[in-house]
mmCIF file of C-alpha atoms in Angstrom:
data_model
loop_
_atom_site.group_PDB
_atom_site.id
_atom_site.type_symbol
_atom_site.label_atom_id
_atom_site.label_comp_id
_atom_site.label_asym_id
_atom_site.label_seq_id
_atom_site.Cartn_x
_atom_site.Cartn_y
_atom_site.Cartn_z
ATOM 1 C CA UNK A 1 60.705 -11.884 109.001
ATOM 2 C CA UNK A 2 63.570 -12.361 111.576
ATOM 3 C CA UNK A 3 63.499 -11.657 114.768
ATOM 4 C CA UNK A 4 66.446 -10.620 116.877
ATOM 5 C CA UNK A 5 65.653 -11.030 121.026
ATOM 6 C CA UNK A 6 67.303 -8.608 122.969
ATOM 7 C CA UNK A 7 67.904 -9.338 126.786
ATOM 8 C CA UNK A 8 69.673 -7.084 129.291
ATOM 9 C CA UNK A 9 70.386 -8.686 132.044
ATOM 10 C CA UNK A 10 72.123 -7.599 135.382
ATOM 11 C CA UNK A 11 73.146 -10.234 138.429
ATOM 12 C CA UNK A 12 70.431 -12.320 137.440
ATOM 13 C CA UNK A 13 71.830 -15.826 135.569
ATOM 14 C CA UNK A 14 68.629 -17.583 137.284
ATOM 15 C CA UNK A 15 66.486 -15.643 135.257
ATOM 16 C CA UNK A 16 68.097 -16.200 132.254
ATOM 17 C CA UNK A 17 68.142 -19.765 132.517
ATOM 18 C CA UNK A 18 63.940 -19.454 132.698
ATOM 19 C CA UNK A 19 63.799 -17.213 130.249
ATOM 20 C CA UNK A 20 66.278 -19.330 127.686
ATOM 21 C CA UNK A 21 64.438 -22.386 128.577
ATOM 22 C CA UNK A 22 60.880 -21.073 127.377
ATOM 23 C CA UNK A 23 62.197 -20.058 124.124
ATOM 24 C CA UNK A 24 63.475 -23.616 123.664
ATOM 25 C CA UNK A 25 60.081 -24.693 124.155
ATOM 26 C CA UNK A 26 58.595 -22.244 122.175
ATOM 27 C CA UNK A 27 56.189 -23.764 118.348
ATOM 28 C CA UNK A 28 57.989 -21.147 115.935
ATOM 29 C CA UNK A 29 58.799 -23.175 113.144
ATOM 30 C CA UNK A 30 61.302 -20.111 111.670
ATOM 31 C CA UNK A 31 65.058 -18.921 112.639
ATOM 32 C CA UNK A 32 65.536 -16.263 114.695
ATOM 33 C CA UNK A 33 68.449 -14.926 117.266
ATOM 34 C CA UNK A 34 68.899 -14.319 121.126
ATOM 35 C CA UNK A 35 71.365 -11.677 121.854
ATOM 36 C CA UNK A 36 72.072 -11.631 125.828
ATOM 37 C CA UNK A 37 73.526 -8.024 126.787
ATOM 38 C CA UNK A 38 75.638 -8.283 130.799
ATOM 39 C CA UNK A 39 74.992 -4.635 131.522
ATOM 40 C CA UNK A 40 78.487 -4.738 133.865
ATOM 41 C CA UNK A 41 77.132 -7.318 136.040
ATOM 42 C CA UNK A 42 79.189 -8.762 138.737
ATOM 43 C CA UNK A 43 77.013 -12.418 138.797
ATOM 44 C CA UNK A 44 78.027 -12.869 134.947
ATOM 45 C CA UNK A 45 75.312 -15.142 133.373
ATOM 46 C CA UNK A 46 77.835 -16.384 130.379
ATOM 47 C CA UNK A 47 78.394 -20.212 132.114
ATOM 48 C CA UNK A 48 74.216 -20.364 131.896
ATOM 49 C CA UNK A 49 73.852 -19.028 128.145
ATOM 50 C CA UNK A 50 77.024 -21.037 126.996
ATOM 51 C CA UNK A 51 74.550 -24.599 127.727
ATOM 52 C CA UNK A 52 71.954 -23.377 125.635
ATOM 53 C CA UNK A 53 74.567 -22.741 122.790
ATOM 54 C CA UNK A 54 73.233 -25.999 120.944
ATOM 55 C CA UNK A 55 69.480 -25.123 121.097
ATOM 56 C CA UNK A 56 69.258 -21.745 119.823
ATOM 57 C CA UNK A 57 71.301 -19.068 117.907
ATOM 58 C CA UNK A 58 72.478 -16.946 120.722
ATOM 59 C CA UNK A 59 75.259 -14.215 121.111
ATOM 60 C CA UNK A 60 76.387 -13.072 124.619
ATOM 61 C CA UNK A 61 78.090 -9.460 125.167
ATOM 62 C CA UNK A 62 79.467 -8.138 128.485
ATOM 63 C CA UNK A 63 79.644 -4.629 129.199
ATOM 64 C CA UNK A 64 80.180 -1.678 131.544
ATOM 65 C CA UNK A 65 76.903 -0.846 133.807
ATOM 66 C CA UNK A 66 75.162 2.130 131.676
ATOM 67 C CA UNK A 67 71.450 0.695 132.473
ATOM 68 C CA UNK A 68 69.059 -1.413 131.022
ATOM 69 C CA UNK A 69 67.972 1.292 127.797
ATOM 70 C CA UNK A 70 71.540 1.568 126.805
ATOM 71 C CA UNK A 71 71.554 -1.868 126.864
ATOM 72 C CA UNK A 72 69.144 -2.802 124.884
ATOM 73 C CA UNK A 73 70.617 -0.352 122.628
ATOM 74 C CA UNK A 74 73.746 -1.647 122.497
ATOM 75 C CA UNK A 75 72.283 -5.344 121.632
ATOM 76 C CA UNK A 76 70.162 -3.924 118.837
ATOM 77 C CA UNK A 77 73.161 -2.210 117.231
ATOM 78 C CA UNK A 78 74.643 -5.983 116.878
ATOM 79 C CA UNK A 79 71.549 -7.771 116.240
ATOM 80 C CA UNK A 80 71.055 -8.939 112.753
ATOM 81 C CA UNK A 81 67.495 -9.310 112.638
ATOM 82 C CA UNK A 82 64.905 -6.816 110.901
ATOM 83 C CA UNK A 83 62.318 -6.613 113.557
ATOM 84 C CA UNK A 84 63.853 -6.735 117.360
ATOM 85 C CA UNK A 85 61.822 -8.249 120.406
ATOM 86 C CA UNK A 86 63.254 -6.619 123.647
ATOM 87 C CA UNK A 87 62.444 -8.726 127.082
ATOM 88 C CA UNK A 88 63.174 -7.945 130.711
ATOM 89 C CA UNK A 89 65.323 -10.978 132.091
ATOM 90 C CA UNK A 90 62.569 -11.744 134.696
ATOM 91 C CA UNK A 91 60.360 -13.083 132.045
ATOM 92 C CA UNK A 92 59.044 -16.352 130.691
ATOM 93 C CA UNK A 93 57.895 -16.936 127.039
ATOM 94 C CA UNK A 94 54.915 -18.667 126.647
ATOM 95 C CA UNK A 95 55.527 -21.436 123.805
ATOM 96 C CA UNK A 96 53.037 -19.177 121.249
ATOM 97 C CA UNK A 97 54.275 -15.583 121.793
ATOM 98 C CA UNK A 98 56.720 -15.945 118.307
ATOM 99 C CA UNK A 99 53.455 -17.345 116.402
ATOM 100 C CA UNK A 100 51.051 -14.279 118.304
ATOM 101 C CA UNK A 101 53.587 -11.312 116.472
ATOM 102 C CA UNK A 102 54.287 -12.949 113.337
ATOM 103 C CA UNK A 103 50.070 -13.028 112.826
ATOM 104 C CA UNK A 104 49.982 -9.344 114.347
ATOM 105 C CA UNK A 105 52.801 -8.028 112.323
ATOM 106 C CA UNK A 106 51.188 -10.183 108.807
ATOM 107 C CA UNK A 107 47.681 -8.477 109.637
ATOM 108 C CA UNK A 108 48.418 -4.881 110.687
ATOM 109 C CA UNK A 109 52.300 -4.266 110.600
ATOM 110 C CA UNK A 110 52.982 -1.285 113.294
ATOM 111 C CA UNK A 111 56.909 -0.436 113.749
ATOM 112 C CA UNK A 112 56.813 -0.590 117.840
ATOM 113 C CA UNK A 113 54.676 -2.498 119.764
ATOM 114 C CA UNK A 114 53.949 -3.343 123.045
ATOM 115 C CA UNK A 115 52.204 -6.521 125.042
ATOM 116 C CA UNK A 116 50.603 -7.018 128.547
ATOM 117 C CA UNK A 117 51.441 -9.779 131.254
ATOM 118 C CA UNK A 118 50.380 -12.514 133.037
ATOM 119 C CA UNK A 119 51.283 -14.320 136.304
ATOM 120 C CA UNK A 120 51.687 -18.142 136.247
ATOM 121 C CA UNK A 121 50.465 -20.663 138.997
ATOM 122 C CA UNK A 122 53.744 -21.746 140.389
ATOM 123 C CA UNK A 123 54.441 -17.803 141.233
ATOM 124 C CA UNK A 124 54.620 -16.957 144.579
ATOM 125 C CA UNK A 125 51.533 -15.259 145.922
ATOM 126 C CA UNK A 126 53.879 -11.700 146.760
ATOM 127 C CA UNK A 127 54.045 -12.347 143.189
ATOM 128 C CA UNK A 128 50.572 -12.551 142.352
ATOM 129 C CA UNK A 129 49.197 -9.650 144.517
ATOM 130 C CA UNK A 130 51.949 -7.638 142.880
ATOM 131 C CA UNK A 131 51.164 -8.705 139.431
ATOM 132 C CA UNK A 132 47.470 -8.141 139.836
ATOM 133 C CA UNK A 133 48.318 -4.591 140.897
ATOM 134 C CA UNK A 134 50.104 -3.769 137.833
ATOM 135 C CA UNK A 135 47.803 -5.513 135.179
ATOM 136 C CA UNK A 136 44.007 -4.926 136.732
ATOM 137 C CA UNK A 137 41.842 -2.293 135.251
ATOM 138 C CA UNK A 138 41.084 -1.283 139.132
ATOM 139 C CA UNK A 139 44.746 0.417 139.250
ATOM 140 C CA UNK A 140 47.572 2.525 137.935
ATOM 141 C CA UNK A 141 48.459 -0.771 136.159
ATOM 142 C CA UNK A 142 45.548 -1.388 133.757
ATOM 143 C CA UNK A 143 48.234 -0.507 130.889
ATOM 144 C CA UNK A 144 49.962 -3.240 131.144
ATOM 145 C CA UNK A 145 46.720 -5.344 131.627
ATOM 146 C CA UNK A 146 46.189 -4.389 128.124
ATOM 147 C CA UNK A 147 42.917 -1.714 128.884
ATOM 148 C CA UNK A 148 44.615 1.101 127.034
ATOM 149 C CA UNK A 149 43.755 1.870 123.528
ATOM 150 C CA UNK A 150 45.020 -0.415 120.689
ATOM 151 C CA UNK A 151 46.217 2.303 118.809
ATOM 152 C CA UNK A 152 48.636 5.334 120.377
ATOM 153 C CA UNK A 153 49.531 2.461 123.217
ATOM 154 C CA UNK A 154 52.381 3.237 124.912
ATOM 155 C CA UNK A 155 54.474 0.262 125.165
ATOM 156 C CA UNK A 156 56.939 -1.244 128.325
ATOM 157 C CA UNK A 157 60.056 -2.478 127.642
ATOM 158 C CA UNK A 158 59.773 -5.653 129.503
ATOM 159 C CA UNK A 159 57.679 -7.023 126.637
ATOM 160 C CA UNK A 160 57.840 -4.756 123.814
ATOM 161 C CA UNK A 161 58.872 -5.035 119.451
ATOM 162 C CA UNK A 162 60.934 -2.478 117.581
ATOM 163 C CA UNK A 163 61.497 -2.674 113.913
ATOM 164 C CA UNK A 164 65.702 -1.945 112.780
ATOM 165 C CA UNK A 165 63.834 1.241 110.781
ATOM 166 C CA UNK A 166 62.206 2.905 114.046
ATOM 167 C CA UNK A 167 64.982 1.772 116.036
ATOM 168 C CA UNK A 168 67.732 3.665 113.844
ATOM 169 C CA UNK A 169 65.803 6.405 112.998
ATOM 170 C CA UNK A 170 65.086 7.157 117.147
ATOM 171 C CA UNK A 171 68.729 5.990 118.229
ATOM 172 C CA UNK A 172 66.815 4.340 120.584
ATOM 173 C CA UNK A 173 66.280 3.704 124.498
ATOM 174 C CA UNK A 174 67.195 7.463 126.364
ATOM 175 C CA UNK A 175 69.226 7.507 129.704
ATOM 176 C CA UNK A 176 66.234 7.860 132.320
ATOM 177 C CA UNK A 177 65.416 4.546 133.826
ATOM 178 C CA UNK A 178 62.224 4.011 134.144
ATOM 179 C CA UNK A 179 60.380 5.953 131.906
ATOM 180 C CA UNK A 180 62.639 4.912 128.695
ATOM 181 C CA UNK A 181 60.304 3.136 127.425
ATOM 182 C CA UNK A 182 57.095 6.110 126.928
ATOM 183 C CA UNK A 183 60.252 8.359 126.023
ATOM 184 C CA UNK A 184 60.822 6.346 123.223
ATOM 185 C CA UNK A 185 57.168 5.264 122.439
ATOM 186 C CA UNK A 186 56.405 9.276 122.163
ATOM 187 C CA UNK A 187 59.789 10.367 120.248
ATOM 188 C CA UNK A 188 58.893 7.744 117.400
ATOM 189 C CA UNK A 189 55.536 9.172 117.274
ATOM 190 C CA UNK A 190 57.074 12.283 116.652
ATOM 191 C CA UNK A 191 58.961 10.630 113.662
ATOM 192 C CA UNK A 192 55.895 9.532 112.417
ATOM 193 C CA UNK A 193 55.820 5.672 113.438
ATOM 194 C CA UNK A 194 53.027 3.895 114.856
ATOM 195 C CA UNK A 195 52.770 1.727 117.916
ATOM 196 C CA UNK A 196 49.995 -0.823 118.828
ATOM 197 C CA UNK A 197 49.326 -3.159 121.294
ATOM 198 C CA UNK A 198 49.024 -6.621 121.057
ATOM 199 C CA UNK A 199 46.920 -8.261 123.442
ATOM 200 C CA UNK A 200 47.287 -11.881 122.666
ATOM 201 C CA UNK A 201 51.161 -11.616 122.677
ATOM 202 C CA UNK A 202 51.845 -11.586 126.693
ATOM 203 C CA UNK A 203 54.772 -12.738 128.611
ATOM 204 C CA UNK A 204 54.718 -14.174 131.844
ATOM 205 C CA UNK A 205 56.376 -11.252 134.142
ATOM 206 C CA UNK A 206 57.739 -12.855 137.206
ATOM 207 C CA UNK A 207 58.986 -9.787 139.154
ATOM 208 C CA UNK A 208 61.344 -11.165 142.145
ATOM 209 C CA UNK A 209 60.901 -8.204 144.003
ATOM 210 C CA UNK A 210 59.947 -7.615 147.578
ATOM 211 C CA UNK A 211 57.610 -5.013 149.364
ATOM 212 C CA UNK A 212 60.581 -2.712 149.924
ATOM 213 C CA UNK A 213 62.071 -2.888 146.142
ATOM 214 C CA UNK A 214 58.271 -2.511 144.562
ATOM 215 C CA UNK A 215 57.977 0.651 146.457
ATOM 216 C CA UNK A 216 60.790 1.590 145.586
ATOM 217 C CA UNK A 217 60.063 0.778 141.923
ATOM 218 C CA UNK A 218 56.487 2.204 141.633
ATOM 219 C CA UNK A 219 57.711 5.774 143.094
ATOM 220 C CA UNK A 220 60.761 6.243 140.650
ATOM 221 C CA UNK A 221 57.997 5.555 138.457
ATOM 222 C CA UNK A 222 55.880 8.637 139.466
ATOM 223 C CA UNK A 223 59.238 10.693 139.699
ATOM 224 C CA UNK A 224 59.478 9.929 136.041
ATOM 225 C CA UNK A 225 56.134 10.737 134.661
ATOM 226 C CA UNK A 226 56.464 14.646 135.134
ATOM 227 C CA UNK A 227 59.602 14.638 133.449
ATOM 228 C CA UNK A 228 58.176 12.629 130.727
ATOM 229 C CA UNK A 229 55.418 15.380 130.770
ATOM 230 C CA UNK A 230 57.754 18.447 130.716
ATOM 231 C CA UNK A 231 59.665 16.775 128.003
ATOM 232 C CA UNK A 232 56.550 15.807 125.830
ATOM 233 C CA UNK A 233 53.748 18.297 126.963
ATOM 234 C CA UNK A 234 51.620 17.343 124.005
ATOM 235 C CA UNK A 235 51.205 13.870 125.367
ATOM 236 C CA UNK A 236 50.931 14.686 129.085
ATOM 237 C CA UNK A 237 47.349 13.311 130.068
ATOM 238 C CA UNK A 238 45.481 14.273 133.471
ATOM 239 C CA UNK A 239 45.032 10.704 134.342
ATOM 240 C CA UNK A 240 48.986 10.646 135.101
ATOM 241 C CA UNK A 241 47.559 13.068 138.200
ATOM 242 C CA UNK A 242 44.902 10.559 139.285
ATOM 243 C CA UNK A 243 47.409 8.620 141.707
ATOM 244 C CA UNK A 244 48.106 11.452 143.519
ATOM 245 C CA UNK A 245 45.060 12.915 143.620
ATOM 246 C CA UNK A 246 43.824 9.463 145.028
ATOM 247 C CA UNK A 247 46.628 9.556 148.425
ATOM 248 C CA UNK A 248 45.878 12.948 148.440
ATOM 249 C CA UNK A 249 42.189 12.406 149.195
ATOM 250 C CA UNK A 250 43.292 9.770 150.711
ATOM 251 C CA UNK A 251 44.461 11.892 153.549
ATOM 252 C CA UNK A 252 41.722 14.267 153.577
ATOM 253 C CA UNK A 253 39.456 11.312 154.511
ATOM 254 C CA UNK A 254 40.568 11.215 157.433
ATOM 255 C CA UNK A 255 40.996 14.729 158.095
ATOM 256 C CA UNK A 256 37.252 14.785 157.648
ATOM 257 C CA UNK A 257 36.591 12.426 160.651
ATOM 258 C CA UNK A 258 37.475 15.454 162.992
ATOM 259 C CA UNK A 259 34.406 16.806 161.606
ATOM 260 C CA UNK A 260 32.275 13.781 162.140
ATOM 261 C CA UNK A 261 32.074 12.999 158.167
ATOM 262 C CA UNK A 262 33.049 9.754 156.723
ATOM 263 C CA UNK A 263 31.631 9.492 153.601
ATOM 264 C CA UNK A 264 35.005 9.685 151.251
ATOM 265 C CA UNK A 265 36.466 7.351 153.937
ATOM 266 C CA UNK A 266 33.877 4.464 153.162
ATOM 267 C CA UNK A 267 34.678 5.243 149.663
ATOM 268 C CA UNK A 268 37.980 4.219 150.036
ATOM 269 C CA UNK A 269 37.213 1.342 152.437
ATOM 270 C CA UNK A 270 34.612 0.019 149.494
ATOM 271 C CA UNK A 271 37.328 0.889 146.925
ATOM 272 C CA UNK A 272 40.174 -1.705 148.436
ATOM 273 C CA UNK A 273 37.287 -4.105 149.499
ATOM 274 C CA UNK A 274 36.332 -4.217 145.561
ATOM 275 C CA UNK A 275 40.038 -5.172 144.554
ATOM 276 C CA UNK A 276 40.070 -7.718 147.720
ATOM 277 C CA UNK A 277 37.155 -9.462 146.119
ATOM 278 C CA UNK A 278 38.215 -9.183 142.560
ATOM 279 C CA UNK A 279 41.973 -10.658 143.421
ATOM 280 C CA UNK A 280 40.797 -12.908 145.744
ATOM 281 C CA UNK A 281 38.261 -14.646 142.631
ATOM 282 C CA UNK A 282 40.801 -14.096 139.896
ATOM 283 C CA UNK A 283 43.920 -16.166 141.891
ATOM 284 C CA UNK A 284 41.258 -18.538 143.850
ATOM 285 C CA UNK A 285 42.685 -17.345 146.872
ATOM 286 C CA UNK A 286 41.753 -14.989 150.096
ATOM 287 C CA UNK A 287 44.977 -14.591 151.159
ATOM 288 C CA UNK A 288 46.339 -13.328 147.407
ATOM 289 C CA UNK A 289 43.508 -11.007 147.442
ATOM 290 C CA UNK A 290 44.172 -9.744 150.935
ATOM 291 C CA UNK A 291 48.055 -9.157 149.177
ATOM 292 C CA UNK A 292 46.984 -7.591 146.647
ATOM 293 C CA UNK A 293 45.464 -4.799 148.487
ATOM 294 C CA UNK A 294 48.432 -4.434 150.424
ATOM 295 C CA UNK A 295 50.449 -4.408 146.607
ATOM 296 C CA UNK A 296 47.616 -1.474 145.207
ATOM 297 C CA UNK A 297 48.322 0.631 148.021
ATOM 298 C CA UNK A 298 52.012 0.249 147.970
ATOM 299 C CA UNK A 299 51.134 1.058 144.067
ATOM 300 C CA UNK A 300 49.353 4.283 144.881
ATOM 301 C CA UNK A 301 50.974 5.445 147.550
ATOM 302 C CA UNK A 302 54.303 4.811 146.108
ATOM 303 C CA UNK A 303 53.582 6.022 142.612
ATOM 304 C CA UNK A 304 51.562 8.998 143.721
ATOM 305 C CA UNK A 305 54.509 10.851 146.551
ATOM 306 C CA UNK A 306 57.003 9.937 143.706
ATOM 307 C CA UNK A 307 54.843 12.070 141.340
ATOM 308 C CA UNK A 308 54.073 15.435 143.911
ATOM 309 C CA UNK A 309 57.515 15.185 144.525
ATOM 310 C CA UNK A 310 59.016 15.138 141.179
ATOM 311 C CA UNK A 311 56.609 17.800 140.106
ATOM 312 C CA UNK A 312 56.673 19.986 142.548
ATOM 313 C CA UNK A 313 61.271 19.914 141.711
ATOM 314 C CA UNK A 314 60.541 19.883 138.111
ATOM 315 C CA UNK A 315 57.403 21.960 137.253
ATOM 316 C CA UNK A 316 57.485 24.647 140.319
ATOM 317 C CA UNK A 317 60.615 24.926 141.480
ATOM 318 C CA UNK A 318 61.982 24.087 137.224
ATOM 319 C CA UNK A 319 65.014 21.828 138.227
ATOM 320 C CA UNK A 320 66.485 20.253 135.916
ATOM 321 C CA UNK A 321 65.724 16.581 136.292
ATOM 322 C CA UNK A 322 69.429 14.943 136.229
ATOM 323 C CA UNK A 323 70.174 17.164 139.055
ATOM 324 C CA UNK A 324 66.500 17.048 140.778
ATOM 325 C CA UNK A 325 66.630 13.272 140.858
ATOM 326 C CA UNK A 326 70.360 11.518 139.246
ATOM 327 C CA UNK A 327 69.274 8.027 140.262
ATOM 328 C CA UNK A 328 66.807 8.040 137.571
ATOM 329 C CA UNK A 329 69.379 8.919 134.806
ATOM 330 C CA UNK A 330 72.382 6.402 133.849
ATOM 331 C CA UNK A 331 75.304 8.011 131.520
ATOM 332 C CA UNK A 332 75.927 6.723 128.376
#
């Protein structure tokens, strides 16, 4: 089988030189192509893929901005391969990942699929906390940790497979950014095409974000999922309410201390003391685990207003989301 890699990258060449390098490094003994998409950048990354010409078959494409989904789009549609691996430029291929598929696709072939992430040592320890909070099983990230089911997984698009088939008959990445990627994962469902996880075949997800840009980040990712749910009500699932739910009670907790009770308010104390402990073992470190409960409540909190807000516009007051939020939708 070969595999075309599709990258969309935008005013990042650093990453792309990490990214490139890994797949130089990587034990695949078989061909297979790197297509680079420039989604209108204005930091082109063409002088960095042009000195890895000579170790791997690689195309580069510039373009005008339309997002990362229309990118990836746009790469497929030139790709030659017949199965497409899509990767968000902030990644870094462990030297296995090619080898991890291939057996995956040989033992149970699935037309999408979708991996988790890990952190590396040399990341920062922002990094780390932030990573922890959107792989552990304690928070809204345990997807991408690889806890949800094997089958019906709905896969991200910073690590994810697509066969040419599935990608042609589903046109694709939509125009919403983020939630493209569970768009897509549902709408090929609906076409009768089966996704999976594979939880051996991870990437190493550096994220060079800040506080401010992950908050950012984590609430237009509640302000997506109730569109997602009003387009898709079949698949909506109560859990998407949980973050919420949790700042929600959050806030009644203390509420309740004006009536001397502090129960829920331990619970929550107990709650980010757990994932202090748990981050603190996993990364060796106090101070990463002290992060990381900084990172799960800038998860929470972030995800969870994004998500009252976005369904209070979409499912009471029935906006129409390109008007009730326009940031979150890129024209193509």
């Amino acid at each position: 089988m070969f595999f075309s890699i599709v990258i969309p990258v935008y005013n990042r060449p650093d990453e792309i030189s990490e990214l490139l390098t890994s797949l130089t490094q990587t034990t695949y003994k078989f061909p297979f192509e790197v297509v680079i998409v420039e989604d209108g950048s204005s930091i082109s990354c063409k002088s960095v893929v042009d000195q890895f010409q000579s170790k791997l078959s690689i195309s580069y494409y510039d373009k005008e901005n339309s997002g990362p989904g229309a990118s990836r789009n746009y790469g497929m549609q030139r790709a030659k391969g017949e199965y497409f691996l899509i990767f968000d430029s902030d990644c870094i291929i462990p030297a296995g990942y090619l080898n991890e598929v291939m057996l995956e696709l040989e033992t149970q072939y699935v037309d999408c699929f979708g991996g988790p992430d890990q952190a590396l040592k040399s990341f920062s320890p922002v990094q780390k906390a932030i990573n922890f909070a959107m792989t552990s099983v304690l928070t809204t990230g345990g997807v991408r940790g690889g806890s949800e089911a094997i089958s019906k997984f709905q896969p991200r698009s910073f690590n994810m497979g697509i066969s040419k088939n599935a990608f042609e008959a589903s046109h694709g990445f939509g125009n919403i950014h983020p939630g493209e990627d569970p768009d897509l994962a549902i709408r090929l469902w609906q076409l009768g095409f089966e996704t999976r996880l594979f939880s051996k075949a991870f990437v190493y997800h550096k994220r060079r974000i800040d506080w401010e840009k992950f908050q950012v980040q984590v609430t237009k990712f509640g302000k997506a999922r109730p569109i997602l749910n009003a387009w898709h009500p079949t698949f909506a699932k109560p859990t998407y309410y949980f973050p919420t739910l949790f700042i929600l009670g959050f806030y009644l907790s203390w509420f309740l201390l004006l009536f001397a009770q502090d129960f829920l308010l331990k619970c929550y104390f107990s709650y980010f003391l757990l994932v202090f402990i748990v981050a603190s073992y996993q990364n060796k470190s106090l101070y990463i685990g002290y992060l990381a409960a900084i990172a799960v409540w800038k998860q929470f909190q972030g995800y969870g207003h994004g998500f009252l807000e976005s369904f209070i516009k979409i499912n009471l007051l029935k906006q129409k989301p390109e008007q009730a939020f326009p940031s979150l939708f890129f024209n193509q």
